Short mmCIF file of C-alpha atoms and ligand atoms in Angstrom, two decimals:
data_model
loop_
_atom_site.label_atom_id
_atom_site.label_comp_id
_atom_site.label_asym_id
_atom_site.label_seq_id
_atom_site.Cartn_x
_atom_site.Cartn_y
_atom_site.Cartn_z
CA MET C 1 9.97 49.59 -36.76
CA ARG C 2 6.88 49.20 -34.34
CA ILE C 3 4.31 47.29 -35.78
CA PRO C 4 5.91 43.91 -36.55
CA ASN C 5 6.80 43.59 -32.51
CA ILE C 6 3.44 44.25 -32.19
CA ILE C 7 2.09 41.60 -34.83
CA GLY C 8 4.90 39.42 -33.11
CA LEU C 9 3.79 39.81 -29.29
CA ALA C 10 0.22 39.22 -30.51
CA ARG C 11 1.33 36.11 -32.03
CA ARG C 12 2.72 34.29 -28.81
CA LEU C 13 -0.50 35.33 -26.95
CA ILE C 14 -2.27 33.89 -29.36
CA TRP C 15 -0.22 30.79 -28.90
CA LEU C 16 -0.44 30.83 -25.21
CA ALA C 17 -4.04 31.65 -25.51
CA ILE C 18 -4.60 27.64 -26.88
CA PHE C 19 -1.82 26.28 -25.11
CA VAL C 20 -3.96 27.22 -21.93
CA PHE C 21 -6.91 26.38 -23.57
CA ALA C 22 -5.91 23.13 -24.63
CA LEU C 23 -4.59 22.73 -20.69
CA LEU C 24 -8.14 22.97 -19.67
CA VAL C 25 -9.38 21.18 -22.21
CA LEU C 26 -7.19 18.31 -20.91
CA PHE C 27 -8.22 18.73 -17.66
CA ALA C 28 -11.78 18.62 -17.86
CA TRP C 29 -12.00 15.31 -19.75
CA LEU C 30 -9.58 13.72 -17.60
CA ARG C 31 -11.51 15.19 -14.72
CA PRO C 32 -8.67 13.97 -11.78
CA GLY C 33 -10.37 13.90 -8.36
CA ARG C 34 -9.05 13.29 -5.22
CA GLU C 35 -9.53 9.48 -5.05
CA ASP C 36 -6.67 9.58 -8.46
CA MET C 37 -3.84 11.91 -6.63
CA PRO C 38 -1.74 9.86 -4.89
CA TRP C 39 -1.18 12.49 -1.95
CA THR C 40 -4.43 13.53 -0.90
CA PRO C 41 -5.23 11.18 2.52
CA LEU C 42 -7.41 8.04 1.48
CA SER C 43 -12.06 8.71 2.81
CA LEU C 44 -13.78 5.73 3.09
CA SER C 45 -16.23 7.46 1.39
CA ASP C 46 -14.28 8.40 -1.68
CA PRO C 47 -15.56 6.82 -5.13
CA ILE C 48 -12.51 4.01 -6.21
CA GLY C 49 -9.85 5.80 -8.02
CA MET C 50 -6.65 5.48 -9.43
CA SER C 51 -4.82 6.10 -6.41
CA THR C 52 -7.39 3.92 -3.86
CA GLY C 53 -5.95 0.48 -4.06
CA ARG C 54 -1.84 1.93 -3.30
CA LYS C 55 -3.41 4.22 -0.12
CA VAL C 56 -5.02 1.51 1.57
CA ALA C 57 -1.93 -0.78 0.85
CA ARG C 58 -0.31 1.95 2.40
CA LEU C 59 -1.46 1.74 5.90
CA THR C 60 0.35 -2.02 6.02
CA GLY C 61 2.88 -0.91 8.86
CA ASP C 62 0.57 2.11 10.45
CA ARG C 63 -1.82 0.71 12.54
CA ASP C 64 -3.10 3.52 14.45
CA GLY C 65 -3.39 6.05 11.13
CA CYS C 66 -5.40 2.59 9.98
CA ILE C 67 -7.52 1.47 13.06
CA ALA C 68 -8.50 5.32 12.86
CA LEU C 69 -9.49 5.59 9.43
CA LEU C 70 -11.83 2.64 10.24
CA GLU C 71 -13.47 4.24 12.88
CA THR C 72 -14.76 6.60 9.92
CA SER C 73 -17.13 3.44 8.44
CA GLY C 74 -19.47 3.49 11.75
CA LEU C 75 -18.43 -0.43 12.01
CA GLU C 76 -18.59 -2.36 15.61
CA PHE C 77 -15.11 -3.70 15.41
CA ASP C 78 -12.45 -5.27 18.33
CA ALA C 79 -8.75 -4.46 17.25
CA LEU C 80 -6.55 -7.62 18.41
CA GLU C 81 -3.78 -6.87 20.01
CA PRO C 82 -0.88 -8.07 17.39
CA ARG C 83 0.77 -11.21 18.20
CA GLY C 84 2.90 -13.50 16.64
CA SER C 85 6.85 -13.07 15.81
CA ASP C 86 8.56 -13.24 13.04
CA GLN C 87 7.55 -13.91 9.59
CA CYS C 88 4.04 -14.49 11.21
CA ARG C 89 3.89 -11.54 13.04
CA VAL C 90 0.11 -9.58 13.55
CA GLU C 91 0.26 -6.18 14.57
CA ASP C 92 -3.43 -4.79 13.07
CA ALA C 93 -6.31 -7.60 13.05
CA ILE C 94 -8.97 -6.69 12.97
CA ARG C 95 -12.04 -8.35 14.09
CA LEU C 96 -16.24 -7.71 13.74
CA ASP C 97 -18.14 -7.05 16.57
CA GLY C 98 -21.14 -9.47 15.97
CA THR C 99 -23.67 -8.87 13.45
CA GLN C 100 -24.06 -5.79 11.07
CA ASP C 101 -25.37 -4.35 7.95
CA LEU C 102 -22.14 -2.51 6.84
CA LEU C 103 -20.18 -5.02 6.15
CA ALA C 104 -21.35 -8.87 6.58
CA MET C 105 -18.45 -11.75 6.42
CA THR C 106 -18.22 -15.59 7.89
CA PRO C 107 -17.07 -17.04 10.09
CA ARG C 108 -17.76 -14.58 12.28
CA SER C 109 -13.80 -15.24 13.91
CA VAL C 110 -11.77 -13.87 10.53
CA ALA C 111 -10.08 -11.40 11.61
CA PRO C 112 -7.78 -9.64 8.79
CA SER C 113 -5.20 -7.23 8.81
CA CYS C 114 -6.73 -3.65 8.92
CA PRO C 115 -5.87 -2.14 4.99
CA VAL C 116 -7.75 -5.86 4.43
CA MET C 117 -10.70 -5.06 6.60
CA ILE C 118 -10.68 -2.02 4.89
CA GLY C 119 -10.91 -3.06 1.08
CA MET C 120 -13.29 -5.49 2.08
CA LEU C 121 -15.72 -2.30 3.36
CA ILE C 122 -14.60 -0.29 0.15
CA TRP C 123 -14.89 -3.23 -2.12
CA GLN C 124 -18.58 -4.42 -0.82
CA ASN C 125 -20.21 -1.23 -0.37
CA GLN C 126 -19.28 -0.16 -4.13
CA VAL C 127 -18.62 -2.73 -6.72
CA VAL C 128 -20.28 -6.49 -4.77
CA GLN C 129 -23.37 -4.48 -3.13
CA ALA C 130 -23.79 -1.85 -6.71
CA GLN C 131 -23.37 -5.60 -8.57
CA ALA C 132 -25.96 -7.58 -6.31
CA GLN C 133 -28.45 -5.08 -7.50
CA GLU C 134 -27.89 -4.33 -11.00
CA ILE C 135 -27.97 -8.57 -11.97
CA PHE C 136 -29.82 -9.62 -8.92
CA GLY C 137 -32.13 -6.83 -7.82
CA GLN C 138 -31.27 -7.40 -4.21
CA ARG C 139 -28.27 -7.21 -1.76
CA VAL C 140 -25.78 -9.50 -0.58
CA ALA C 141 -26.16 -10.45 2.71
CA ARG C 142 -23.28 -12.32 3.85
CA ILE C 143 -19.66 -12.75 1.92
CA GLU C 144 -18.15 -16.02 3.15
CA THR C 145 -14.49 -16.18 3.14
CA PHE C 146 -11.76 -19.06 3.58
CA GLY C 147 -10.45 -17.49 6.54
CA SER C 148 -7.55 -15.20 6.58
CA PHE C 149 -4.31 -15.93 9.01
CA SER C 150 -1.93 -18.75 8.22
CA CYS C 151 1.64 -18.66 9.36
CA ARG C 152 2.94 -20.03 6.07
CA ARG C 153 4.55 -20.44 3.15
CA MET C 154 3.10 -19.37 -0.43
CA TYR C 155 1.44 -22.56 -1.17
CA GLY C 156 2.45 -24.10 2.23
CA ARG C 157 5.11 -24.75 0.74
CA SER C 158 8.59 -24.77 3.19
CA GLU C 159 10.65 -22.50 1.37
CA GLY C 160 9.79 -19.72 -0.89
CA ALA C 161 8.37 -16.68 0.47
CA TRP C 162 6.01 -15.89 2.72
CA SER C 163 2.28 -15.63 2.30
CA GLU C 164 0.94 -12.69 3.10
CA HIS C 165 -1.63 -15.09 5.34
CA ALA C 166 1.13 -15.55 7.62
CA ARG C 167 0.50 -11.04 8.53
CA ALA C 168 -3.13 -11.70 8.45
CA ASN C 169 -2.96 -9.27 5.22
CA ALA C 170 -4.66 -11.40 2.70
CA ILE C 171 -8.36 -13.07 2.65
CA ASP C 172 -9.48 -15.74 1.12
CA ILE C 173 -13.45 -15.38 -0.47
CA GLY C 174 -15.37 -18.73 -1.27
CA ALA C 175 -19.08 -17.44 -1.28
CA PHE C 176 -22.06 -14.68 -1.36
CA VAL C 177 -25.97 -15.37 0.03
CA LEU C 178 -27.68 -13.16 -1.54
CA ALA C 179 -30.73 -11.63 0.77
CA ASP C 180 -33.31 -14.00 -0.91
CA GLY C 181 -30.92 -16.91 0.47
CA THR C 182 -29.24 -17.84 -3.16
CA ARG C 183 -25.47 -18.87 -2.94
CA ILE C 184 -22.75 -18.32 -5.44
CA SER C 185 -20.20 -20.06 -4.91
CA VAL C 186 -17.18 -19.77 -6.92
CA LEU C 187 -16.74 -23.27 -6.99
CA GLY C 188 -19.87 -23.77 -8.82
CA ASP C 189 -20.62 -21.10 -10.99
CA TRP C 190 -17.37 -19.57 -11.91
CA PRO C 191 -17.39 -22.19 -14.59
CA GLY C 192 -21.40 -21.55 -15.71
CA GLU C 193 -22.56 -18.54 -17.77
CA GLY C 194 -25.58 -17.09 -16.37
CA ASP C 195 -25.98 -14.92 -13.69
CA LYS C 196 -23.31 -15.84 -11.59
CA ALA C 197 -20.78 -16.28 -13.18
CA MET C 198 -21.35 -12.69 -14.05
CA PHE C 199 -21.32 -11.64 -10.69
CA LEU C 200 -18.23 -13.15 -10.18
CA ARG C 201 -16.70 -11.65 -12.82
CA GLU C 202 -17.70 -8.49 -12.18
CA VAL C 203 -16.87 -8.26 -8.42
CA ARG C 204 -13.61 -10.02 -9.31
CA ASP C 205 -12.31 -6.92 -11.54
CA GLY C 206 -13.86 -4.50 -9.12
CA ALA C 207 -11.19 -6.16 -6.38
CA CYS C 208 -8.33 -5.36 -8.62
CA ASP C 209 -9.12 -2.01 -8.81
CA LEU C 210 -8.52 -2.48 -4.70
CA PHE C 211 -6.05 -4.74 -3.63
CA SER C 212 -2.58 -5.16 -4.58
CA THR C 213 -2.86 -8.81 -5.55
CA VAL C 214 -6.45 -10.95 -6.93
CA LEU C 215 -6.49 -14.17 -8.22
CA SER C 216 -9.36 -16.19 -9.41
CA PRO C 217 -9.90 -19.79 -10.96
CA GLU C 218 -8.17 -18.63 -13.77
CA TYR C 219 -4.98 -17.95 -11.91
CA ASN C 220 -4.33 -21.78 -11.30
CA ALA C 221 -6.20 -25.08 -9.97
CA ALA C 222 -5.34 -23.59 -6.66
CA HIS C 223 -7.61 -21.06 -6.71
CA ALA C 224 -10.86 -22.95 -8.87
CA ASP C 225 -12.59 -22.57 -5.11
CA HIS C 226 -11.71 -18.86 -3.78
CA PHE C 227 -10.70 -15.50 -4.31
CA HIS C 228 -7.92 -14.83 -3.00
CA PHE C 229 -7.46 -10.75 -2.10
CA ASP C 230 -3.98 -9.03 -0.15
CA MET C 231 -2.58 -5.42 0.19
CA ALA C 232 0.41 -6.25 -0.03
CA ASP C 233 2.80 -2.79 -0.05
CA ARG C 234 4.65 -2.82 -2.85
CA GLY C 235 5.27 0.83 -3.17
CA GLU C 236 3.46 3.43 -4.92
CA MET C 237 5.26 2.21 -8.37
CA GLY C 238 4.88 -1.99 -7.18
CA TRP C 239 3.55 -4.36 -9.60
CA ARG C 240 -0.10 -5.60 -8.61
CA ALA C 241 -1.54 -8.71 -9.83
CA CYS C 242 -4.88 -9.22 -11.05
CA ARG C 243 -5.49 -12.81 -12.74
ZN1 ZN E 1 -5.72 -16.69 -0.36
#
């Protein structure tokens, strides 16, 4: 009578071992890092993971937390005083201080929200410079922007949803200038097929892993000459746009 019980127990143990082994294989295959886990704190040195973009967007409304994170970057910046009202209230604009290698954007006066600035920093370090090295064998010296703050509704219409630009929570990128002075513009080089067009597509795709909304010339004619990036906080399950 005892022997069948032992065999039954052994069978169960074998199945349990197989189940645990399968779990370990799955975990090793997925190899989730802290950057993929929504509950781990954001670190600027983490590689871009599945949760990075939402973590940055979540800093919207957390002025102190965002500025504290930006301080870990080594960037020299001014955290501007909150200004404006209603839909055009800007709580956390950041302006870079002088010229610096870590993140060179023009015009120097551009002052996006802190989450957008963090997105720009991660994007430049992990996407833009990596692609510039791979495709052109040199660094990007400057990112030309069309600005950040604009108190208006989407597309400047008189009614409808307010643009993220109204809170400086967006930035428009027009061109990149390489260390040797070569200029790559969205307007001039997106339609082509060469290295410049490939670079623009790679940095656009890389931005999609970070920013809540990424719009490029593929989206519509209004974006023929720039990329629009914003850090709209739409929650953990919120929609993201990459077009
Ligand atoms: Zn825009």
